[in-house]
Tab-separated table of C-alpha atoms and ligand atoms in Angstrom:
chain	number	residue	atom	x	y	z
A	704	MET	CA	0.000	0.000	0.000
A	705	ASN	CA	1.115	3.515	-0.671
A	706	ASP	CA	1.353	5.095	2.756
A	707	PRO	CA	1.619	8.898	2.404
A	708	ILE	CA	3.146	9.134	5.878
A	709	PRO	CA	6.134	6.869	6.178
A	710	THR	CA	7.316	5.699	9.604
A	711	PRO	CA	11.087	5.939	9.475
A	712	ASP	CA	13.602	3.708	11.239
A	713	ILE	CA	15.006	6.001	13.877
A	714	GLU	CA	18.526	5.044	14.801
A	715	ASP	CA	19.029	7.037	17.937
A	716	PHE	CA	15.686	7.656	19.629
A	717	ASP	CA	17.146	9.600	22.518
A	718	SER	CA	18.691	12.266	20.370
A	719	ASP	CA	15.558	12.892	18.307
A	720	PRO	CA	14.111	16.263	19.400
A	721	LEU	CA	10.622	14.734	19.443
A	722	SER	CA	11.624	12.451	22.289
A	723	GLN	CA	12.496	15.378	24.481
A	724	ARG	CA	9.469	15.948	26.651
A	725	ASN	CA	9.255	19.522	27.787
A	726	GLU	CA	6.029	19.443	29.707
A	727	ASP	CA	7.526	18.265	32.932
A	728	ILE	CA	6.170	21.219	34.849
A	729	PHE	CA	2.587	20.233	33.971
A	730	ALA	CA	0.793	17.548	35.935
A	731	ARG	CA	-2.744	17.811	34.458
A	732	ARG	CA	-2.662	20.016	31.397
A	733	GLU	CA	-6.307	19.243	30.591
A	734	LEU	CA	-7.444	21.411	33.503
A	735	LEU	CA	-6.296	24.451	31.532
A	736	ARG	CA	-8.036	23.611	28.264
A	737	VAL	CA	-10.745	26.048	27.259
A	738	GLY	CA	-13.463	23.445	26.731
A	739	HIS	CA	-12.776	21.797	30.074
A	740	VAL	CA	-15.857	21.648	32.313
A	741	PRO	CA	-14.673	21.612	35.914
A	742	GLU	CA	-16.556	19.624	38.572
A	743	SER	CA	-18.938	21.661	40.703
A	744	GLY	CA	-16.396	21.932	43.489
A	745	ARG	CA	-14.181	23.937	41.176
A	746	ILE	CA	-16.802	26.474	40.084
A	747	VAL	CA	-16.258	29.678	41.993
A	748	GLY	CA	-18.312	32.830	42.517
A	749	ARG	CA	-21.329	31.923	40.387
A	750	ASP	CA	-23.742	30.752	43.089
A	751	GLN	CA	-26.446	33.225	42.141
A	752	GLU	CA	-26.155	32.478	38.449
A	753	ILE	CA	-26.208	28.747	39.105
A	754	SER	CA	-29.347	29.010	41.151
A	755	ALA	CA	-31.003	31.221	38.523
A	756	VAL	CA	-30.371	28.550	35.882
A	757	GLU	CA	-31.560	25.902	38.338
A	758	ASP	CA	-34.837	27.782	38.638
A	759	LEU	CA	-35.276	27.680	34.868
A	760	LEU	CA	-34.505	23.995	34.580
A	761	ARG	CA	-36.029	22.622	37.768
A	762	PRO	CA	-39.350	21.776	36.074
A	763	ALA	CA	-37.431	19.896	33.387
A	764	ALA	CA	-35.892	17.658	36.023
A	765	PHE	CA	-39.459	16.477	36.709
A	766	GLY	CA	-40.425	16.147	33.050
A	767	GLU	CA	-42.342	19.435	33.135
A	768	PRO	CA	-42.011	22.473	30.857
A	769	PRO	CA	-38.814	24.466	31.470
A	770	LYS	CA	-38.459	28.185	30.807
A	771	ASN	CA	-36.596	29.715	27.894
A	772	ALA	CA	-33.939	32.260	28.658
A	773	ILE	CA	-31.362	34.522	27.155
A	774	VAL	CA	-28.088	34.543	29.017
A	775	TYR	CA	-25.915	37.601	28.506
A	776	GLY	CA	-22.460	38.503	29.668
A	777	LYS	CA	-19.002	39.297	28.406
A	778	THR	CA	-16.672	36.502	27.378
A	779	GLY	CA	-15.234	34.340	30.110
A	780	THR	CA	-17.889	35.066	32.712
A	781	GLY	CA	-18.896	31.419	33.023
A	782	LYS	CA	-22.027	31.407	30.840
A	783	SER	CA	-21.196	28.277	28.881
A	784	LEU	CA	-19.822	26.540	31.921
A	785	VAL	CA	-22.782	27.232	34.189
A	786	SER	CA	-25.316	26.363	31.479
A	787	LYS	CA	-23.683	23.012	30.758
A	788	HIS	CA	-23.133	22.269	34.401
A	789	VAL	CA	-26.738	22.852	35.480
A	790	THR	CA	-28.167	21.112	32.403
A	791	GLY	CA	-26.019	18.083	33.140
A	792	ARG	CA	-27.270	17.913	36.706
A	793	ALA	CA	-30.860	18.376	35.546
A	794	ARG	CA	-30.410	15.399	33.250
A	795	ALA	CA	-29.078	13.246	36.062
A	796	ILE	CA	-31.962	14.174	38.313
A	797	ALA	CA	-34.548	13.748	35.558
A	798	THR	CA	-33.280	10.243	34.953
A	799	ARG	CA	-33.700	9.447	38.607
A	800	ASN	CA	-37.228	10.845	38.412
A	801	ASN	CA	-37.966	8.632	35.397
A	802	ALA	CA	-38.430	11.633	33.139
A	803	LYS	CA	-37.087	11.223	29.633
A	804	PHE	CA	-34.690	14.118	29.295
A	805	GLY	CA	-32.594	15.054	26.283
A	806	ALA	CA	-30.073	17.860	25.935
A	807	ALA	CA	-27.855	19.311	23.245
A	808	TYR	CA	-25.224	22.009	23.120
A	809	VAL	CA	-24.450	23.967	19.950
A	810	ASP	CA	-21.773	26.611	19.631
A	811	CYS	CA	-22.745	28.990	16.829
A	812	ASP	CA	-19.153	30.030	16.487
A	813	GLN	CA	-18.728	26.660	14.803
A	814	CYS	CA	-22.278	26.171	13.543
A	815	ASP	CA	-23.070	29.562	12.082
A	816	THR	CA	-25.974	28.722	9.796
A	817	GLN	CA	-29.467	27.392	10.398
A	818	THR	CA	-28.596	24.151	8.685
A	819	ARG	CA	-25.500	23.559	10.782
A	820	VAL	CA	-27.295	24.265	14.027
A	821	ALA	CA	-30.238	22.058	13.090
A	822	ARG	CA	-27.912	19.258	12.007
A	823	SER	CA	-25.917	19.407	15.177
A	824	LEU	CA	-29.055	19.322	17.331
A	825	ALA	CA	-30.527	16.424	15.378
A	826	GLN	CA	-27.313	14.435	15.508
A	827	GLN	CA	-26.863	14.947	19.220
A	828	VAL	CA	-30.426	13.875	19.932
A	829	GLN	CA	-29.967	10.892	17.674
A	830	GLN	CA	-27.021	9.758	19.775
A	831	GLN	CA	-29.231	9.848	22.844
A	832	SER	CA	-32.085	8.109	21.060
A	833	SER	CA	-32.923	4.434	21.417
A	834	LYS	CA	-34.362	4.306	17.908
A	835	ASN	CA	-32.151	3.345	15.054
A	836	ILE	CA	-32.409	6.532	13.029
A	837	SER	CA	-29.578	7.839	10.950
A	838	VAL	CA	-29.396	11.580	10.452
A	839	PRO	CA	-27.566	12.316	7.182
A	840	ASP	CA	-24.415	14.417	7.252
A	841	ILE	CA	-24.986	16.172	3.962
A	842	GLY	CA	-27.520	16.683	1.241
A	843	ILE	CA	-30.444	18.029	3.275
A	844	GLY	CA	-31.390	21.454	4.533
A	845	ALA	CA	-32.386	22.983	7.836
A	846	SER	CA	-36.067	22.149	7.582
A	847	GLU	CA	-35.343	18.461	6.979
A	848	TYR	CA	-33.004	18.381	9.940
A	849	PHE	CA	-35.732	19.916	12.022
A	850	LYS	CA	-38.108	17.187	10.892
A	851	TYR	CA	-35.651	14.592	12.161
A	852	LEU	CA	-35.336	16.500	15.385
A	853	TRP	CA	-39.070	16.808	15.977
A	854	SER	CA	-39.683	13.171	15.284
A	855	MET	CA	-36.928	12.048	17.664
A	856	LEU	CA	-38.145	14.409	20.354
A	857	GLU	CA	-41.432	12.482	20.434
A	858	GLU	CA	-39.605	9.890	22.520
A	859	LEU	CA	-38.687	12.471	25.143
A	860	ASP	CA	-40.549	14.367	27.834
A	861	VAL	CA	-38.201	17.340	27.879
A	862	PHE	CA	-35.418	18.650	25.701
A	863	ILE	CA	-32.992	21.422	26.594
A	864	ALA	CA	-31.087	23.123	23.774
A	865	ILE	CA	-28.158	25.275	24.783
A	866	VAL	CA	-27.475	27.556	21.836
A	867	ASP	CA	-24.214	29.329	22.588
A	868	GLU	CA	-22.754	32.462	20.986
A	869	ILE	CA	-26.017	33.292	19.215
A	870	ASP	CA	-24.463	36.584	18.124
A	871	LYS	CA	-22.452	34.565	15.577
A	872	LEU	CA	-25.597	33.206	14.007
A	873	GLY	CA	-26.641	34.617	10.646
A	874	ASP	CA	-30.365	34.678	11.409
A	875	ASP	CA	-32.766	34.050	14.252
A	876	GLU	CA	-34.935	31.468	12.584
A	877	VAL	CA	-33.497	28.539	14.554
A	878	LEU	CA	-34.082	30.238	17.857
A	879	PHE	CA	-37.596	31.023	16.813
A	880	LYS	CA	-38.348	27.472	15.720
A	881	LEU	CA	-36.946	25.970	18.895
A	882	SER	CA	-38.617	28.366	21.245
A	883	ARG	CA	-41.996	27.845	19.584
A	884	ALA	CA	-41.661	24.127	18.859
A	885	GLU	CA	-44.240	22.831	21.219
A	886	GLU	CA	-46.640	25.731	20.865
A	887	SER	CA	-46.619	25.367	17.089
A	888	GLY	CA	-47.428	21.691	17.402
A	889	LYS	CA	-44.142	20.402	16.012
A	890	THR	CA	-43.614	18.105	18.939
A	891	SER	CA	-45.276	17.179	22.169
A	892	CYS	CA	-41.939	17.218	23.972
A	893	TYR	CA	-41.327	20.263	26.162
A	894	VAL	CA	-38.476	22.220	24.609
A	895	GLY	CA	-36.418	24.686	26.629
A	896	VAL	CA	-33.887	27.005	25.021
A	897	LEU	CA	-30.937	28.564	26.765
A	898	ALA	CA	-29.649	31.105	24.271
A	899	ILE	CA	-26.283	32.586	25.206
A	900	SER	CA	-24.777	35.798	23.882
A	901	ASN	CA	-21.470	37.491	24.622
A	902	LYS	CA	-22.878	40.793	23.475
A	903	ILE	CA	-25.504	42.730	25.324
A	904	GLU	CA	-25.907	44.832	22.177
A	905	TYR	CA	-27.022	41.695	20.409
A	906	TYR	CA	-30.394	42.170	21.955
A	907	GLU	CA	-31.087	45.058	19.604
A	908	ARG	CA	-30.454	42.814	16.640
A	909	LEU	CA	-32.813	40.082	17.728
A	910	ASN	CA	-36.070	39.902	15.961
A	911	GLU	CA	-39.092	41.016	17.982
A	912	ARG	CA	-40.841	37.674	17.661
A	913	VAL	CA	-37.755	35.819	18.886
A	914	LYS	CA	-37.288	38.255	21.711
A	915	SER	CA	-40.757	37.721	23.014
A	916	SER	CA	-40.457	33.943	23.071
A	917	LEU	CA	-36.978	33.780	24.568
A	918	GLN	CA	-37.469	36.496	27.031
A	919	GLU	CA	-39.275	34.463	29.629
A	920	ALA	CA	-36.129	35.000	31.591
A	921	GLU	CA	-33.058	37.083	31.098
A	922	LEU	CA	-29.887	36.407	33.006
A	923	VAL	CA	-26.839	38.614	33.081
A	924	PHE	CA	-23.468	37.244	34.111
A	925	HIS	CA	-21.188	39.890	35.536
A	926	PRO	CA	-17.410	39.879	35.183
A	927	TYR	CA	-15.267	38.331	37.872
A	928	ASP	CA	-13.239	40.514	40.181
A	929	ALA	CA	-9.571	39.835	40.802
A	930	ASN	CA	-10.240	37.783	43.937
A	931	GLN	CA	-12.685	35.512	42.183
A	932	LEU	CA	-10.203	35.049	39.360
A	933	ILE	CA	-7.571	34.111	41.923
A	934	SER	CA	-9.898	31.450	43.347
A	935	ILE	CA	-10.693	30.094	39.886
A	936	LEU	CA	-7.003	29.786	39.107
A	937	GLU	CA	-6.129	28.394	42.546
A	938	ASN	CA	-8.685	25.661	41.921
A	939	ARG	CA	-6.684	24.618	38.885
A	940	ARG	CA	-3.247	24.964	40.385
A	941	ASP	CA	-2.949	21.182	40.222
A	942	ALA	CA	-2.637	21.492	36.442
A	943	PHE	CA	1.000	22.062	37.407
A	944	LYS	CA	3.300	19.944	39.486
A	945	PRO	CA	3.831	21.139	43.074
A	946	ASN	CA	5.999	24.234	43.521
A	947	VAL	CA	6.102	25.052	39.833
A	948	LEU	CA	4.104	28.290	40.138
A	949	GLN	CA	6.006	31.074	41.859
A	950	SER	CA	3.892	32.791	44.461
A	951	GLY	CA	3.229	35.961	42.451
A	952	VAL	CA	2.061	34.157	39.345
A	953	ILE	CA	-1.633	33.582	40.058
A	954	PRO	CA	-2.237	37.077	41.468
A	955	ARG	CA	-0.461	38.579	38.477
A	956	VAL	CA	-2.559	36.610	35.979
A	957	ALA	CA	-5.722	37.531	37.868
A	958	ALA	CA	-4.763	41.211	37.887
A	959	LEU	CA	-4.137	41.220	34.134
A	960	ALA	CA	-7.407	39.466	33.372
A	961	ALA	CA	-9.362	41.668	35.776
A	962	ARG	CA	-7.930	44.759	34.128
A	963	GLU	CA	-9.538	43.776	30.834
A	964	HIS	CA	-12.969	42.805	32.043
A	965	GLY	CA	-12.732	39.964	34.521
A	966	ASP	CA	-12.520	37.249	31.908
A	967	ALA	CA	-11.873	33.783	33.380
A	968	ARG	CA	-11.099	32.313	29.989
A	969	LYS	CA	-8.422	34.887	29.441
A	970	ALA	CA	-6.995	34.240	32.905
A	971	ILE	CA	-6.796	30.514	32.243
A	972	GLU	CA	-5.297	31.083	28.814
A	973	ILE	CA	-2.619	33.394	30.141
A	974	LEU	CA	-1.718	30.940	32.884
A	975	TYR	CA	-1.534	28.150	30.345
A	976	SER	CA	0.649	30.051	27.904
A	977	ALA	CA	2.910	31.261	30.699
A	978	GLY	CA	3.365	27.597	31.617
A	979	GLU	CA	4.053	26.625	28.042
A	980	LEU	CA	6.546	29.408	27.681
A	981	ALA	CA	8.381	28.283	30.816
A	982	ALA	CA	8.345	24.693	29.581
A	983	LYS	CA	9.670	25.737	26.198
A	984	ASN	CA	12.515	27.630	27.817
A	985	GLY	CA	13.254	24.605	29.957
A	986	ASP	CA	12.569	26.605	33.143
A	987	ALA	CA	11.582	24.662	36.233
A	988	GLN	CA	9.270	27.354	37.538
A	989	VAL	CA	6.705	29.714	36.066
A	990	THR	CA	7.486	33.330	36.955
A	991	GLU	CA	5.695	36.655	36.655
A	992	GLU	CA	7.946	37.461	33.695
A	993	HIS	CA	6.554	34.449	31.864
A	994	VAL	CA	3.084	35.763	32.610
A	995	ASP	CA	3.772	39.207	31.168
A	996	ALA	CA	5.361	37.794	28.050
A	997	ALA	CA	2.445	35.410	27.517
A	998	GLN	CA	-0.073	38.215	27.941
A	999	ASP	CA	1.600	40.494	25.392
A	1000	TYR	CA	1.804	37.727	22.890
A	1001	ALA	CA	-1.809	36.606	23.318
A	1002	ASP	CA	-3.168	40.097	23.049
A	1003	VAL	CA	-1.381	41.019	19.863
A	1004	SER	CA	-1.937	37.751	18.098
A	1005	ARG	CA	-5.670	37.560	18.759
A	1006	PHE	CA	-6.179	41.040	17.476
A	1007	GLN	CA	-4.032	40.464	14.409
A	1008	GLU	CA	-5.980	37.308	13.594
A	1009	LEU	CA	-9.170	39.337	13.587
A	1010	ILE	CA	-7.761	41.879	11.164
A	1011	ARG	CA	-6.219	39.291	8.877
A	1012	GLY	CA	-9.474	37.398	8.689
A	1013	SER	CA	-11.539	40.414	7.672
A	1014	THR	CA	-12.589	41.528	4.175
A	1015	PRO	CA	-10.496	44.058	2.197
A	1016	HIS	CA	-12.903	46.978	2.586
A	1017	SER	CA	-13.324	46.310	6.242
A	1018	LYS	CA	-9.539	46.538	6.527
A	1019	TYR	CA	-9.415	49.765	4.516
A	1020	ALA	CA	-12.007	51.385	6.756
A	1021	LEU	CA	-10.093	50.390	9.878
A	1022	PHE	CA	-6.850	51.513	8.285
A	1023	ALA	CA	-8.358	54.936	7.572
A	1024	LEU	CA	-9.260	55.339	11.232
A	1025	ALA	CA	-5.790	54.180	12.309
A	1026	TYR	CA	-4.183	56.603	9.915
A	1027	LEU	CA	-6.165	59.559	11.263
A	1028	THR	CA	-5.411	58.485	14.817
A	1029	LYS	CA	-1.715	58.413	14.024
A	1030	ILE	CA	-1.385	61.762	12.256
A	1031	ARG	CA	-3.894	63.906	14.130
A	1032	ILE	CA	-4.165	65.136	17.625
A	1033	GLY	CA	-7.377	63.851	19.105
A	1034	ASP	CA	-8.765	60.394	18.985
A	1035	ALA	CA	-12.344	60.569	17.767
A	1036	PHE	CA	-13.204	61.002	14.111
A	1037	SER	CA	-16.455	61.431	12.248
A	1038	THR	CA	-17.627	58.913	9.691
A	1039	GLY	CA	-17.122	61.582	7.015
A	1040	GLU	CA	-13.473	62.184	7.899
A	1041	ILE	CA	-12.780	58.463	7.917
A	1042	TYR	CA	-14.641	58.002	4.674
A	1043	ARG	CA	-12.447	60.542	2.866
A	1044	VAL	CA	-9.278	58.698	3.843
A	1045	TYR	CA	-10.940	55.379	3.048
A	1046	GLU	CA	-11.686	56.595	-0.490
A	1047	GLN	CA	-8.039	57.449	-0.978
A	1048	VAL	CA	-6.965	54.031	0.256
A	1049	CYS	CA	-9.359	52.397	-2.215
A	1050	ASP	CA	-7.975	54.597	-4.916
A	1051	SER	CA	-4.396	53.587	-4.357
A	1052	GLU	CA	-5.402	49.929	-4.064
A	1053	GLY	CA	-7.326	50.157	-7.326
A	1054	ALA	CA	-10.583	49.196	-5.614
A	1055	ASP	CA	-14.019	50.776	-6.069
A	1056	ALA	CA	-15.060	52.558	-2.903
A	1057	LEU	CA	-18.201	51.337	-1.162
A	1058	SER	CA	-20.941	53.750	-0.148
A	1059	ARG	CA	-20.563	55.838	2.951
A	1060	GLN	CA	-23.427	53.996	4.602
A	1061	ARG	CA	-21.718	50.668	3.968
A	1062	VAL	CA	-18.448	51.948	5.411
A	1063	LEU	CA	-20.309	53.075	8.492
A	1064	GLU	CA	-21.633	49.538	8.860
A	1065	LEU	CA	-18.120	48.126	8.541
A	1066	LEU	CA	-16.934	50.498	11.238
A	1067	LYS	CA	-19.758	49.359	13.480
A	1068	GLU	CA	-18.634	45.779	12.976
A	1069	TRP	CA	-15.198	46.719	14.327
A	1070	ALA	CA	-16.890	48.244	17.329
A	1071	PHE	CA	-18.752	44.989	17.761
A	1072	SER	CA	-15.394	43.211	18.089
A	1073	ASP	CA	-14.179	45.830	20.586
A	1074	ILE	CA	-11.476	47.097	18.240
A	1075	THR	CA	-13.122	50.482	17.958
A	1076	GLU	CA	-15.768	52.380	19.809
A	1077	ASN	CA	-18.380	54.697	18.358
A	1078	LYS	CA	-20.885	57.063	19.785
A	1079	TYR	CA	-23.179	59.892	18.899
A	1080	THR	CA	-22.035	63.308	19.910
A	1081	GLY	CA	-24.130	66.385	19.847
A	1082	GLY	CA	-22.409	68.885	17.557
A	1083	GLY	CA	-22.495	72.574	18.455
A	1084	LYS	CA	-25.678	74.537	18.148
A	1085	GLY	CA	-27.346	73.913	14.818
A	1086	GLN	CA	-24.774	71.326	13.822
A	1087	GLY	CA	-26.883	68.317	14.634
A	1088	SER	CA	-25.459	65.147	16.078
A	1089	TYR	CA	-23.095	62.798	14.326
A	1090	ARG	CA	-21.271	59.574	14.956
A	1091	GLU	CA	-17.656	59.533	16.065
A	1092	HIS	CA	-15.271	56.598	15.985
A	1093	THR	CA	-12.306	55.910	18.224
A	1094	LEU	CA	-9.628	53.292	17.764
A	1095	LEU	CA	-9.087	51.231	20.915
A	1096	ARG	CA	-5.861	49.625	19.732
A	1097	GLU	CA	-2.468	50.942	18.807
A	1098	ALA	CA	-2.642	52.678	15.461
A	1099	ASP	CA	0.785	51.431	14.398
A	1100	MET	CA	-0.158	47.857	14.990
A	1101	VAL	CA	-3.297	48.238	12.892
A	1102	ILE	CA	-1.337	49.850	10.065
A	1103	GLU	CA	1.290	47.109	10.172
A	1104	THR	CA	-1.269	44.348	10.167
A	1105	VAL	CA	-3.574	45.692	7.468
A	1106	PHE	CA	-0.786	46.068	4.963
A	1107	GLU	CA	1.717	43.432	5.831
A	1108	GLN	CA	3.770	44.098	2.759
A	1109	ALA	CA	6.116	46.940	3.576
A	1110	SER	CA	6.080	48.309	0.030
A	1111	THR	CA	2.283	48.534	-0.176
A	1112	LYS	CA	2.142	50.274	3.160
A	1113	ARG	CA	4.824	52.775	2.123
A	1114	ASP	CA	3.028	53.556	-1.126
A	1115	ILE	CA	-0.278	54.148	0.559
A	1116	LEU	CA	1.127	56.271	3.340
A	1117	ALA	CA	3.031	58.340	0.772
A	1118	GLU	CA	-0.087	58.912	-1.294
A	1119	LEU	CA	-2.103	59.900	1.736
A	1120	GLN	CA	0.487	62.429	2.757
A	1121	GLU	CA	0.259	64.280	-0.541
B	1449	LIG	N1	-16.778	30.342	38.116
B	1449	LIG	C1	-15.858	29.612	37.494
B	1449	LIG	N2	-15.158	28.689	38.173
B	1449	LIG	C2	-14.239	27.955	37.532
B	1449	LIG	N3	-13.935	28.064	36.240
B	1449	LIG	C3	-14.586	28.981	35.512
B	1449	LIG	C4	-15.578	29.798	36.106
B	1449	LIG	N4	-16.071	30.624	35.169
B	1449	LIG	C5	-15.427	30.339	34.033
B	1449	LIG	N5	-14.519	29.366	34.230
B	1449	LIG	C6	-13.651	28.818	33.211
B	1449	LIG	O1	-13.272	29.887	32.363
B	1449	LIG	C7	-13.380	29.512	30.992
B	1449	LIG	C8	-14.394	30.405	30.309
B	1449	LIG	O2	-15.694	30.196	30.848
B	1449	LIG	P1	-16.972	30.094	29.915
B	1449	LIG	O3	-18.063	29.465	30.669
B	1449	LIG	O4	-16.597	29.452	28.627
B	1449	LIG	O5	-17.265	31.624	29.693
B	1449	LIG	P2	-18.306	32.309	28.713
B	1449	LIG	O6	-19.153	31.237	28.126
B	1449	LIG	O7	-19.051	33.264	29.555
B	1449	LIG	O8	-17.474	33.010	27.679
B	1449	LIG	C9	-13.753	28.063	30.967
B	1449	LIG	O9	-12.571	27.303	30.832
B	1449	LIG	C10	-14.377	27.829	32.307
B	1449	LIG	O10	-14.172	26.501	32.703
B	1450	LIG	MG1	-19.036	30.721	26.134
């Protein structure tokens, strides 16, 4: 057979760099993985939120209709964790109560269309089903997947769908269908939806009809303070071998993460990368210096990924704002000012400029990712109000990242200066 990946005869195993383990400082790496769901003993500072979700799901644990809810909060405030944790317990208790309970979790960051969400739900329910149904992987659309779902739900008393990161979802149709499933006679199973969003602003974008059916309850998860972050990290200290973390490390990580917005994910990520950095350097201990280096790296690379992954005109609009921020005193610019620079950038790139309204929308998208901020300001008397945009990141870094080729960047900057 023609094996595309040959296994070579290695003469001296010990001197092969792949045999050098460098993770000696870690004891249980998995505790620091983002998807890791800690046991209840390791969940800190979310008692109120946990009991609010318990209130929603308690009926479900008895095979009775649960409530729908929208869960809001910034990233890393424990929304996904708490939702999964309570749903899992509800399932265990329902089983003990002889209620037939099904549950599924979909992350719209990965399943960003109706079809993908519906497929994922149907396939998860199928795995919990006793019937021998096979849900196809391809070739059918959202409404067919829903048909599979509804028919499988007939076996169940209750079904909880956790739909995470709904702000990444193209349209609200799925949420609407799920939240109205039983009412619209699609299934006799009681369906409860926990819709999670990282963006409070997302609420404005939700369709009225979806709002009214999801809004039976609304939960807001607040950011963690530095002490809570310390506890969360302390509870995972055993990811490392004893004495590996220098005493200042956890407080330092917590302080950095609290400074942003009290993001537990970020805290865990920084701790993990600080550990990896130490391991890579062959250091026996993780120090505060490792923490700072890991933080700088994470911050820049995440932000650069966002820019690199965006469309050309979205980049040009952001570039225009960065350019103004760099050359002018002041940090807030009107859409009109930005648009004029944007047009010049398009010109020198040989691209047709989009309309001003469209550019405004692109700028709002950047605000949605927390790269920029925009607000209405009242102009002077008789001037009316207008929208102003502010860059929240370093202008130089934006300029570097948008035009990674030095020559292109030079050309554009030269043309703008004329
Ligand atoms: N209260 C907590 N106790 C322990 N770990 C937590 C807590 N809150 C969040 N985490 C951890 O932080 C990370 C991010 O939490 P997550 O629930 O995904 O946040 P969100 O969904 O709000 O963005 C996960 O690895 C999670 O296990
Ligand atoms: Mg989440």
